[in-house]
PDB file of C-alpha atoms in Angstrom:
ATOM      1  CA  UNK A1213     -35.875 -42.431  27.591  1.00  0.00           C
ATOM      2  CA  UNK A1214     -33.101 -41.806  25.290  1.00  0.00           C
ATOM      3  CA  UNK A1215     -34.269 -38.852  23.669  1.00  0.00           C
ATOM      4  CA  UNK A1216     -33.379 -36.642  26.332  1.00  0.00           C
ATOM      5  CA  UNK A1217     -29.726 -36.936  26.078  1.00  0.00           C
ATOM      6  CA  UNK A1218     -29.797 -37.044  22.061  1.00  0.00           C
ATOM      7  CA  UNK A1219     -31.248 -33.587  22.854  1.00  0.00           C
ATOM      8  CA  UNK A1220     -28.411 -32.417  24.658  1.00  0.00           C
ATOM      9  CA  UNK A1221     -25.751 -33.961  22.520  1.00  0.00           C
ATOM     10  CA  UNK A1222     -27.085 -31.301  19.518  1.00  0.00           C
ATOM     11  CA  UNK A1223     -26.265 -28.352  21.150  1.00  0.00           C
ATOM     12  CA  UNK A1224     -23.016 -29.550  22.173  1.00  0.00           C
ATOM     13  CA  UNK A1225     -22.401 -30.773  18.367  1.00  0.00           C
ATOM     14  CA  UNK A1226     -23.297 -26.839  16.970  1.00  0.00           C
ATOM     15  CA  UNK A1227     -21.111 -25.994  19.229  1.00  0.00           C
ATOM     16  CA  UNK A1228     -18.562 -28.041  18.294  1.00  0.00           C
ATOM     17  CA  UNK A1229     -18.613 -27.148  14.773  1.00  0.00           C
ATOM     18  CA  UNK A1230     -18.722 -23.609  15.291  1.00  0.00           C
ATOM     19  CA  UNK A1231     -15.788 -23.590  17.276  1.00  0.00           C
ATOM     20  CA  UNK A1232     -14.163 -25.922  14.037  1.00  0.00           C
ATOM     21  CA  UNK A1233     -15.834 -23.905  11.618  1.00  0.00           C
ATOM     22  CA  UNK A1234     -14.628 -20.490  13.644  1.00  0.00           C
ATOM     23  CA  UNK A1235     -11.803 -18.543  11.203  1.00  0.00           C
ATOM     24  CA  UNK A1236      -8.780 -18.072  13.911  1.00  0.00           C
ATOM     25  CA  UNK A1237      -8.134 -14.121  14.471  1.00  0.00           C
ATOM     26  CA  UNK A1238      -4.613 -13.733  13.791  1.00  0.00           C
ATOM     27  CA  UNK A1239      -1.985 -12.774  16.594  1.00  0.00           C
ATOM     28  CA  UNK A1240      -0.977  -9.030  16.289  1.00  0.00           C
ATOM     29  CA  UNK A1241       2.675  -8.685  18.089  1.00  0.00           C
ATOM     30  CA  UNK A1242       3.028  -5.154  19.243  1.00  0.00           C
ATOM     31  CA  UNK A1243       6.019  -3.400  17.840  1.00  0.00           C
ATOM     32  CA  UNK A1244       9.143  -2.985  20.107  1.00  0.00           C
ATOM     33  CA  UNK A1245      10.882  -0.295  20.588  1.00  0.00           C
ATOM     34  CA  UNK A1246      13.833  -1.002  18.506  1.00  0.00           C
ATOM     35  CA  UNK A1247      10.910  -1.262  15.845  1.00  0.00           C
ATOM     36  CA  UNK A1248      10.039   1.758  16.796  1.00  0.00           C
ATOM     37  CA  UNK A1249      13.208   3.954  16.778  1.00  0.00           C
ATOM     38  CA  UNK A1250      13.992   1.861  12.787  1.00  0.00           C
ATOM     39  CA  UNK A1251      10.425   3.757  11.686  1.00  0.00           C
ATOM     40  CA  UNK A1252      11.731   7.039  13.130  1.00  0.00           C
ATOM     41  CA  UNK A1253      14.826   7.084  11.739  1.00  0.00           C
ATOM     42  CA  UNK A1254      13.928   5.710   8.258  1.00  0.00           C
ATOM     43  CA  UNK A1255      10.084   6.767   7.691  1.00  0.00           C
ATOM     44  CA  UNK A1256      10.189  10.355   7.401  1.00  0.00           C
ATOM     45  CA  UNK A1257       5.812  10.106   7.497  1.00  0.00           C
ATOM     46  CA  UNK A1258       6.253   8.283  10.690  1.00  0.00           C
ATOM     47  CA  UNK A1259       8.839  10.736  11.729  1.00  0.00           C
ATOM     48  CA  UNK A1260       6.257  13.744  10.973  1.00  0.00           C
ATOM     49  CA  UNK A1261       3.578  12.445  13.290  1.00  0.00           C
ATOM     50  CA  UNK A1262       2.583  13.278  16.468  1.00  0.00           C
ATOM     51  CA  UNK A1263       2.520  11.122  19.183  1.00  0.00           C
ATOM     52  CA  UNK A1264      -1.292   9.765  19.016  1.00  0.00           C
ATOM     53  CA  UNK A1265      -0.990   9.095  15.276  1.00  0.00           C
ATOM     54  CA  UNK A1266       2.528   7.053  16.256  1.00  0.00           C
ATOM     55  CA  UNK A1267       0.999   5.186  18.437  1.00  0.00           C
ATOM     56  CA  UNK A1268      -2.161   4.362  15.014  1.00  0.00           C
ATOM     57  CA  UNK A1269       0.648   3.880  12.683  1.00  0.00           C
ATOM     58  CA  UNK A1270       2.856   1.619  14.824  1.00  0.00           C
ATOM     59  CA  UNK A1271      -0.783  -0.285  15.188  1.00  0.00           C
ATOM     60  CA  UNK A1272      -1.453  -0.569  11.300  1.00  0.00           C
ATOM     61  CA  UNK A1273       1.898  -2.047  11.091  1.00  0.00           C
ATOM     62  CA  UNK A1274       1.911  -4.923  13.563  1.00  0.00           C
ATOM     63  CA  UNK A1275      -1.509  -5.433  11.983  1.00  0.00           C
ATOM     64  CA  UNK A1276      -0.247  -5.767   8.162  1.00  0.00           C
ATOM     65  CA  UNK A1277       2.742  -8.191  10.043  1.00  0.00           C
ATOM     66  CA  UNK A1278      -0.625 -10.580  11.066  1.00  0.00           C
ATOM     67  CA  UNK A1279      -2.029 -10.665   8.027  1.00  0.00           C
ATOM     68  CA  UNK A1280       0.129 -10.552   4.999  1.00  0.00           C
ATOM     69  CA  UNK A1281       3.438 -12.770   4.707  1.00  0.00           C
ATOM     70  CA  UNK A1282       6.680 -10.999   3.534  1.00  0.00           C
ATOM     71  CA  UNK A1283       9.011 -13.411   1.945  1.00  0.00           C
ATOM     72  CA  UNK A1284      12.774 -12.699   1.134  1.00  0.00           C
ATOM     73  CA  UNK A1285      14.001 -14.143  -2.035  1.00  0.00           C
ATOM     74  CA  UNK A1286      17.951 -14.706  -2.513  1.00  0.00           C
ATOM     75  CA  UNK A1287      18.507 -12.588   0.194  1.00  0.00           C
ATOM     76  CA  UNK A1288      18.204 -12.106   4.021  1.00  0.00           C
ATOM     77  CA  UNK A1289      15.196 -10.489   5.482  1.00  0.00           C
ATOM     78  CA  UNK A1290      16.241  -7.756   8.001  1.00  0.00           C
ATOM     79  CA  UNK A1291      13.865  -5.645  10.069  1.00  0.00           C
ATOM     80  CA  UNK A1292      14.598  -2.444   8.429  1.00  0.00           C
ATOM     81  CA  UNK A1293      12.967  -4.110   5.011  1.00  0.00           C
ATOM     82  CA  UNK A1294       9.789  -5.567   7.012  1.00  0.00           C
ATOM     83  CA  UNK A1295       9.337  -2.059   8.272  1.00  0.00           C
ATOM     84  CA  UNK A1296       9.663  -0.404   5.153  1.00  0.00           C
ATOM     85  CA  UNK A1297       7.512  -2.957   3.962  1.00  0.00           C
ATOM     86  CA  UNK A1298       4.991  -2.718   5.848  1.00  0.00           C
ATOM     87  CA  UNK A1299       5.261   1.693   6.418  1.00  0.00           C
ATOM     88  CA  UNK A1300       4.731   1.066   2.305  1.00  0.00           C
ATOM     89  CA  UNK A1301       1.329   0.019   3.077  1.00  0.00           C
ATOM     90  CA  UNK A1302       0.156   1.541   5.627  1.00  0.00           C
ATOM     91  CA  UNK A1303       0.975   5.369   4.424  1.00  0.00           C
ATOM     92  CA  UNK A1304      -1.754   4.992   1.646  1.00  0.00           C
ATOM     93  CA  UNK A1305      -4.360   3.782   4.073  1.00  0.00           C
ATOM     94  CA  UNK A1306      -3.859   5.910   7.179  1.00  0.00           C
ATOM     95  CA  UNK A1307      -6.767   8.333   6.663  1.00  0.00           C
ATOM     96  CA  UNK A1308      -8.900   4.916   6.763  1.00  0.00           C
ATOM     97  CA  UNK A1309     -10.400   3.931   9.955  1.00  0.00           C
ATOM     98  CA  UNK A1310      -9.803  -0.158   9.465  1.00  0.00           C
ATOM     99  CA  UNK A1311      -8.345  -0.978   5.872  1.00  0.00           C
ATOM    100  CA  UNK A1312      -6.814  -3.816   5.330  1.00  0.00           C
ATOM    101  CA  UNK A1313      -5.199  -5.191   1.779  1.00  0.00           C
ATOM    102  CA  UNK A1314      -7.998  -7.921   1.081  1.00  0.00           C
ATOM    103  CA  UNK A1315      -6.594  -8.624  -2.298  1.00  0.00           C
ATOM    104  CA  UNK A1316      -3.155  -9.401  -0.614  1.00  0.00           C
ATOM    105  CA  UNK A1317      -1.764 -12.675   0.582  1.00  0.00           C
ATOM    106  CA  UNK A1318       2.376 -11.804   0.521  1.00  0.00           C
ATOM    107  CA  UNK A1319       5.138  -9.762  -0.169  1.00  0.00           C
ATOM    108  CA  UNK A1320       8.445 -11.278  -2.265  1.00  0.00           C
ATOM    109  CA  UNK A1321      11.106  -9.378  -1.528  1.00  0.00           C
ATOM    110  CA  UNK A1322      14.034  -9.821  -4.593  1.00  0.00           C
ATOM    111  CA  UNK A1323      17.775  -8.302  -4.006  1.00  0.00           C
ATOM    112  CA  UNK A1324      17.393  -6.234  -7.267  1.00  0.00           C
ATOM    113  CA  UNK A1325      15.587  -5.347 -10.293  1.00  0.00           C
ATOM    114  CA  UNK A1326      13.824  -8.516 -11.573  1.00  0.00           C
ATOM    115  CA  UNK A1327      12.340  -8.962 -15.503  1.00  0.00           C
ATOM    116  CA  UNK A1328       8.270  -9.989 -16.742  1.00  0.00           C
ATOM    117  CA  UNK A1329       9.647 -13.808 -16.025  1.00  0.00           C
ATOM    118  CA  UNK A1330      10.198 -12.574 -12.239  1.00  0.00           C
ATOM    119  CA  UNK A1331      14.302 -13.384 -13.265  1.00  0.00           C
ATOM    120  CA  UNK A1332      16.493 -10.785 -11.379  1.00  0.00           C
ATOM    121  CA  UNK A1333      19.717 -12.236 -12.753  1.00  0.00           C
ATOM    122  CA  UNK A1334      20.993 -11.578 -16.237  1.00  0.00           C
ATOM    123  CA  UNK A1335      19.268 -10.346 -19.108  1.00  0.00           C
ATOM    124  CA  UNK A1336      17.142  -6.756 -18.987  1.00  0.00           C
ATOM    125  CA  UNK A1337      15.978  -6.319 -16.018  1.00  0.00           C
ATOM    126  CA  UNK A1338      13.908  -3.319 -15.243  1.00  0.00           C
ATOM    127  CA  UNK A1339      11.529  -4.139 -13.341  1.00  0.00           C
ATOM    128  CA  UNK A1340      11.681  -2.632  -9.570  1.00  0.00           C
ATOM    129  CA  UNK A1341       8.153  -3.387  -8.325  1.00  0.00           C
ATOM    130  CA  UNK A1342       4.636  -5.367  -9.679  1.00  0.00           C
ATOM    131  CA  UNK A1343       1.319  -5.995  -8.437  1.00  0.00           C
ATOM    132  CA  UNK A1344       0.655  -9.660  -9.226  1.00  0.00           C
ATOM    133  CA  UNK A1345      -1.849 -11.192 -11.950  1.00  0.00           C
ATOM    134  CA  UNK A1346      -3.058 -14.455 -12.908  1.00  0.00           C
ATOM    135  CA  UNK A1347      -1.490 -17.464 -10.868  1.00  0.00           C
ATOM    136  CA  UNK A1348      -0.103 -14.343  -8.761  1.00  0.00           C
ATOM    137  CA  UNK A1349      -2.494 -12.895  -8.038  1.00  0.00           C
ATOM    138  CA  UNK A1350      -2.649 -11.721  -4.017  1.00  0.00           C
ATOM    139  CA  UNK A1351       1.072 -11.038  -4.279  1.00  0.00           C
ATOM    140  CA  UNK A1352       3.269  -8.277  -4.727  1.00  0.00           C
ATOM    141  CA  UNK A1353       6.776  -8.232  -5.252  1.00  0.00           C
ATOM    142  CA  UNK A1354       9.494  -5.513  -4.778  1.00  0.00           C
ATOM    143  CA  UNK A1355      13.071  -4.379  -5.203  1.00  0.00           C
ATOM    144  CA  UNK A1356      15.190  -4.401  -2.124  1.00  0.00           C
ATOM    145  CA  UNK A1357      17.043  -1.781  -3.825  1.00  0.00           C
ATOM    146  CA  UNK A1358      14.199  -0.052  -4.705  1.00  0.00           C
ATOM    147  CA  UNK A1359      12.591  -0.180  -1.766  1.00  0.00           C
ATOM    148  CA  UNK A1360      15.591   1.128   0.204  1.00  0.00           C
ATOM    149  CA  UNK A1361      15.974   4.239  -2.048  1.00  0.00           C
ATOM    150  CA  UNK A1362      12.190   5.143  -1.462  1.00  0.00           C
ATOM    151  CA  UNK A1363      12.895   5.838   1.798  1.00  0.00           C
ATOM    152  CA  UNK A1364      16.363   7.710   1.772  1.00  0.00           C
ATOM    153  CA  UNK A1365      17.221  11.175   1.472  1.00  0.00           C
ATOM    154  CA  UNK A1366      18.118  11.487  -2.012  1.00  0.00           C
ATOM    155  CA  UNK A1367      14.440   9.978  -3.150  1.00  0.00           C
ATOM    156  CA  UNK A1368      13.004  12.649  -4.216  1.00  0.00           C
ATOM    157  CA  UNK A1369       9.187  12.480  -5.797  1.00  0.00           C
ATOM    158  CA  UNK A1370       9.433   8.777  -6.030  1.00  0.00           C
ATOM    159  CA  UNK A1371       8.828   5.898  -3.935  1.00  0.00           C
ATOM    160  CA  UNK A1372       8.282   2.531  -5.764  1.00  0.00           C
ATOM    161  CA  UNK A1373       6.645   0.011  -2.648  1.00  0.00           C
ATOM    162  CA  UNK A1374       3.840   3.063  -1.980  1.00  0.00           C
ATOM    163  CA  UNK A1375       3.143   2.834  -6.079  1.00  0.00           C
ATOM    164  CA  UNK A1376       2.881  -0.669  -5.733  1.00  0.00           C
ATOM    165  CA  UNK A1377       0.489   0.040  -2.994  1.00  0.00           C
ATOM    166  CA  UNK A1378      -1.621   2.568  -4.369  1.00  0.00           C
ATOM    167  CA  UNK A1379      -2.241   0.205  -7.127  1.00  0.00           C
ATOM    168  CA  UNK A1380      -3.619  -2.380  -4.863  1.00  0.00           C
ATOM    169  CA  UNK A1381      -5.941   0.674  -3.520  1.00  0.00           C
ATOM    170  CA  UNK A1382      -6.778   0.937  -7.046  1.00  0.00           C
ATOM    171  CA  UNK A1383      -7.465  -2.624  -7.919  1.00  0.00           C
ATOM    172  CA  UNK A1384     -10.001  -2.925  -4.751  1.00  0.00           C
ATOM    173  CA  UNK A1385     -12.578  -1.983  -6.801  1.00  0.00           C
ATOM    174  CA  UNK A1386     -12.260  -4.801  -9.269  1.00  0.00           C
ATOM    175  CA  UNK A1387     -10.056  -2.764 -11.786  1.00  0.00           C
ATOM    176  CA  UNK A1388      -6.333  -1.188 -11.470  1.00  0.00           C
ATOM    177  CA  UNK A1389      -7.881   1.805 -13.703  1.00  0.00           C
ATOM    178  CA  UNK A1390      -6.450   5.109 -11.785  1.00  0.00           C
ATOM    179  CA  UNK A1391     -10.054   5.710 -10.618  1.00  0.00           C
ATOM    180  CA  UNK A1392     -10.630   4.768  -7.222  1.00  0.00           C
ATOM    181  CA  UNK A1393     -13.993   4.154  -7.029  1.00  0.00           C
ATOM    182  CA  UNK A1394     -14.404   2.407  -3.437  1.00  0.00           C
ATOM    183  CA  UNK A1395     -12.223   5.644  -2.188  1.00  0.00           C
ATOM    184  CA  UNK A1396     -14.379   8.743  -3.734  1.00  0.00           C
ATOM    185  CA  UNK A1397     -17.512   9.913  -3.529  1.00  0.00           C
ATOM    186  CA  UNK A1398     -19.467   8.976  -7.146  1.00  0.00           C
ATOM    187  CA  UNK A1399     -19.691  13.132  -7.705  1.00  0.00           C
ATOM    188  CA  UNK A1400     -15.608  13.440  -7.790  1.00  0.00           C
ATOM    189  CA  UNK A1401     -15.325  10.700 -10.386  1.00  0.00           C
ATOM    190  CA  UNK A1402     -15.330  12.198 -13.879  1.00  0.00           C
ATOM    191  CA  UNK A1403     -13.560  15.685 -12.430  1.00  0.00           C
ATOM    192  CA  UNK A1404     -10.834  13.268 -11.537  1.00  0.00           C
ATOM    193  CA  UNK A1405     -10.597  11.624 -15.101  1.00  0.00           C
ATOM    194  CA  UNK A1406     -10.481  14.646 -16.353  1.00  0.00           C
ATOM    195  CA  UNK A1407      -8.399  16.125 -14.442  1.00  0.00           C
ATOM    196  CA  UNK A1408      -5.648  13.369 -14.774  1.00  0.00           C
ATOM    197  CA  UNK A1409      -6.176  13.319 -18.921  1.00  0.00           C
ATOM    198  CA  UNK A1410      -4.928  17.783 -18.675  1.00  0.00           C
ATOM    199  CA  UNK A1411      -2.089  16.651 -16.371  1.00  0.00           C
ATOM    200  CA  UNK A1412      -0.617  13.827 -18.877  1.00  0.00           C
ATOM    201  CA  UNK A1413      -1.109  16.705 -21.101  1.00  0.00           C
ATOM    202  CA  UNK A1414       1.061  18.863 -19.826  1.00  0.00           C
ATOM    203  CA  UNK A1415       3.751  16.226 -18.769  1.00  0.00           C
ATOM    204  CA  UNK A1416       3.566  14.886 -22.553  1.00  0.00           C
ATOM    205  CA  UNK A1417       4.174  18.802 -23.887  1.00  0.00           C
ATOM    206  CA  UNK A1418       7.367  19.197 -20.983  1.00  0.00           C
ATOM    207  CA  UNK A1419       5.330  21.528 -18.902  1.00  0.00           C
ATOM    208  CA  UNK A1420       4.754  19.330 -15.943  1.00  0.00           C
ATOM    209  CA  UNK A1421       7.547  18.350 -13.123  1.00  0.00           C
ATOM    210  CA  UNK A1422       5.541  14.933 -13.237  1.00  0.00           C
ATOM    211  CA  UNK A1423       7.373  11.210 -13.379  1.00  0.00           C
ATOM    212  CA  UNK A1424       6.668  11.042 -17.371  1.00  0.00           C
ATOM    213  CA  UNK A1425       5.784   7.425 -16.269  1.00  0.00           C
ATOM    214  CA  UNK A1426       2.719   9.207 -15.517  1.00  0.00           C
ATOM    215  CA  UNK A1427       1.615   8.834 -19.234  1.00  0.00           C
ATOM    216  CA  UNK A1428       1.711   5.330 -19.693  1.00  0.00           C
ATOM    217  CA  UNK A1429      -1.973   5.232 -18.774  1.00  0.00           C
ATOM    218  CA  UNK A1430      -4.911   6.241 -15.820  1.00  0.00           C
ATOM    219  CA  UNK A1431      -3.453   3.647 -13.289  1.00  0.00           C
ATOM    220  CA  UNK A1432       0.347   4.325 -13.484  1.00  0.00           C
ATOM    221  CA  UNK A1433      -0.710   8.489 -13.522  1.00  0.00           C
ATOM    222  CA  UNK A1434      -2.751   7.663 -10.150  1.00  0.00           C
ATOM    223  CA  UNK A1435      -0.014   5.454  -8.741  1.00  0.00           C
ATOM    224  CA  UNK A1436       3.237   8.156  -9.652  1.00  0.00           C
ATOM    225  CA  UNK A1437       1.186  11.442  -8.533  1.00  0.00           C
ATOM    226  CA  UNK A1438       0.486   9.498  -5.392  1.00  0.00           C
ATOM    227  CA  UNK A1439       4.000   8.896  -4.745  1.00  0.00           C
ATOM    228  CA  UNK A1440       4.825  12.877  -5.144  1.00  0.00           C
ATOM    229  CA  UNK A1441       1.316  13.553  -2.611  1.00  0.00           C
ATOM    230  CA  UNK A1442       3.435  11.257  -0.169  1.00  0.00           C
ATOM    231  CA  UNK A1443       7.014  12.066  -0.681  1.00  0.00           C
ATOM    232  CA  UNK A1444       6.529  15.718  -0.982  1.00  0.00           C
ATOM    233  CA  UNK A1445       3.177  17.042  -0.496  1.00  0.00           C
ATOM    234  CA  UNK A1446       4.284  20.521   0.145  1.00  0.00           C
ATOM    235  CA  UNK A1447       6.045  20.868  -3.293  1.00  0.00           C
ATOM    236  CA  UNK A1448       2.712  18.942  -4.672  1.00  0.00           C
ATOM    237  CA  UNK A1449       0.018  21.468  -2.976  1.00  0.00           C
ATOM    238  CA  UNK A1450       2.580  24.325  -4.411  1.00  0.00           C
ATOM    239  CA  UNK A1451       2.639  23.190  -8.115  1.00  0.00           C
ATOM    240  CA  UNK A1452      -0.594  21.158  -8.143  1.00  0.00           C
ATOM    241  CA  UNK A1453      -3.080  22.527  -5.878  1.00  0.00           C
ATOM    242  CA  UNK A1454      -6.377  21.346  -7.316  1.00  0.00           C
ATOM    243  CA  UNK A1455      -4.147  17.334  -7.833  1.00  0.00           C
ATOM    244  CA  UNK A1456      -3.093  17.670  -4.302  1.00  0.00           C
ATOM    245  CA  UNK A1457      -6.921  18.487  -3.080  1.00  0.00           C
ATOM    246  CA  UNK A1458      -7.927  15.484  -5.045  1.00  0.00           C
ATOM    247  CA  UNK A1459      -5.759  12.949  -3.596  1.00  0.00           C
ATOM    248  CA  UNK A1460      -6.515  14.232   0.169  1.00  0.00           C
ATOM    249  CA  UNK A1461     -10.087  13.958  -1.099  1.00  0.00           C
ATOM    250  CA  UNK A1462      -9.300  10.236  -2.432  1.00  0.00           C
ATOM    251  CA  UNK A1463      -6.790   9.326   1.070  1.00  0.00           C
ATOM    252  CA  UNK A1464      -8.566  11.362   3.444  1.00  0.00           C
ATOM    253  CA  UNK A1465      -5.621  12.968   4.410  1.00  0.00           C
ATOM    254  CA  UNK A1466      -3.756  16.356   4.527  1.00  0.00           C
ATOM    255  CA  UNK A1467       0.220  15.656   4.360  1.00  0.00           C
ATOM    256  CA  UNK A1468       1.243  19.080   3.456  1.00  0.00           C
ATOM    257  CA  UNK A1469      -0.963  20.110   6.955  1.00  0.00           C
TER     258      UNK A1469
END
């Protein structure tokens, strides 16, 4: 007699820990417009699309905002930085159909250049963005300043958050190594090593309009080169045509058109 509703408690109790048990989607606030108009003024790539691709950018933005925290640190937070923020990460990842930054939990946002004790008062300081290790690992922190100039007119080649960015791209694959290996077909892999050892070359001998950076090693080359394929992929395709049909290979996109 008292089997029968033990039997329909169990269902009720799976249910009941599902629903417990159930990881809650995050919320995904469209952008406004004022959002809107910040990214067309400051994002030049935003700027550039048409309206269709907006409308996916805008998108992959509100989605980073549900995901990963940004986090000011001795200074105030304003719009313009979560937006540059957030344009940072999705430029990389555009050509993907539903990326998202796995291996990242928040963004600290510091006033200025910070040092390797994450200090950004007194002392050297020259430090304007890092991927975090260790105990901080699944953050990232960046430069207001830095992060400000990446986006202006006078930035030329360079644009620190995207590096920062491109290095979690890297990392994905379980090692920040300039080699992509989640993002290019198996067949492209050793053409691209070699390919980046001739180019720190030629930067090393002064024959290359490459961030010297570039040398430092396989994961900063892939990082700064990525910054010129973003900043100014026409002057890229024009200088480095076979680097420039790499990267679109490796972002699965075409920013020169």
């Amino acid at each position: 007699m008292n089997a029968l509703p033990f039997a329909y408690l169990i269902p009720i109790f799976l249910i009941a820990i599902y629903l417990i048990l159930k990881k809650k989607k995050p919320v995904i606030e469209p952008l406004t417009d004022t959002d809107k108009k910040i990214l067309d003024d400051y994002v030049g790539y935003y700027h550039n699309l048409d309206s269709t691709d907006k409308l996916k950018f805008e998108n992959k933005v509100a989605e980073f905002f549900s995901t990963v925290k940004i986090e000011p640190v001795g200074l105030e937070m304003t719009t313009l930085d979560e937006l540059l923020i957030a344009s940072s990460a999705v430029i990389p990842i555009f050509g993907f159909g539903d990326w998202q930054y796995k291996n990242l939990t928040s963004v600290l946002l510091y006033p200025d250049t910070f040092n390797k004790d994450f200090q950004f008062e007194g002392g050297e300081r020259n430090i304007m963005g890092m991927v975090g290790s260790g105990y901080m690992n699944g953050q990232m922190i960046l430069s207001q300043s830095a992060l400000r100039l990446g986006f202006s007119k006078s930035a030329g080649k360079e644009n620190t958050a995207i590096h920062e960015f491109v290095h979690l791209l890297d990392k994905s694959d379980g090692a920040t190594d300039g080699v992509p290996e989640n993002l290019m077909a198996h067949e492209y892999t050793l053409p691209w090593i070699k390919m980046m050892h001739e180019e720190m070359e030629k930067i090393e001998d002064n024959k290359s309009d490459i961030n010297p950076y570039a040398i430092t090693n396989q994961a900063e080359f892939f990082a700064v080169v990525s910054e010129y394929f973003f900043e100014k992929p026409e002057l890229l395709k024009d200088k480095h045509p076979d680097l420039y049909q790499q990267l679109s290979r490796i972002f699965s996109q075409q920013p020169a058109g």
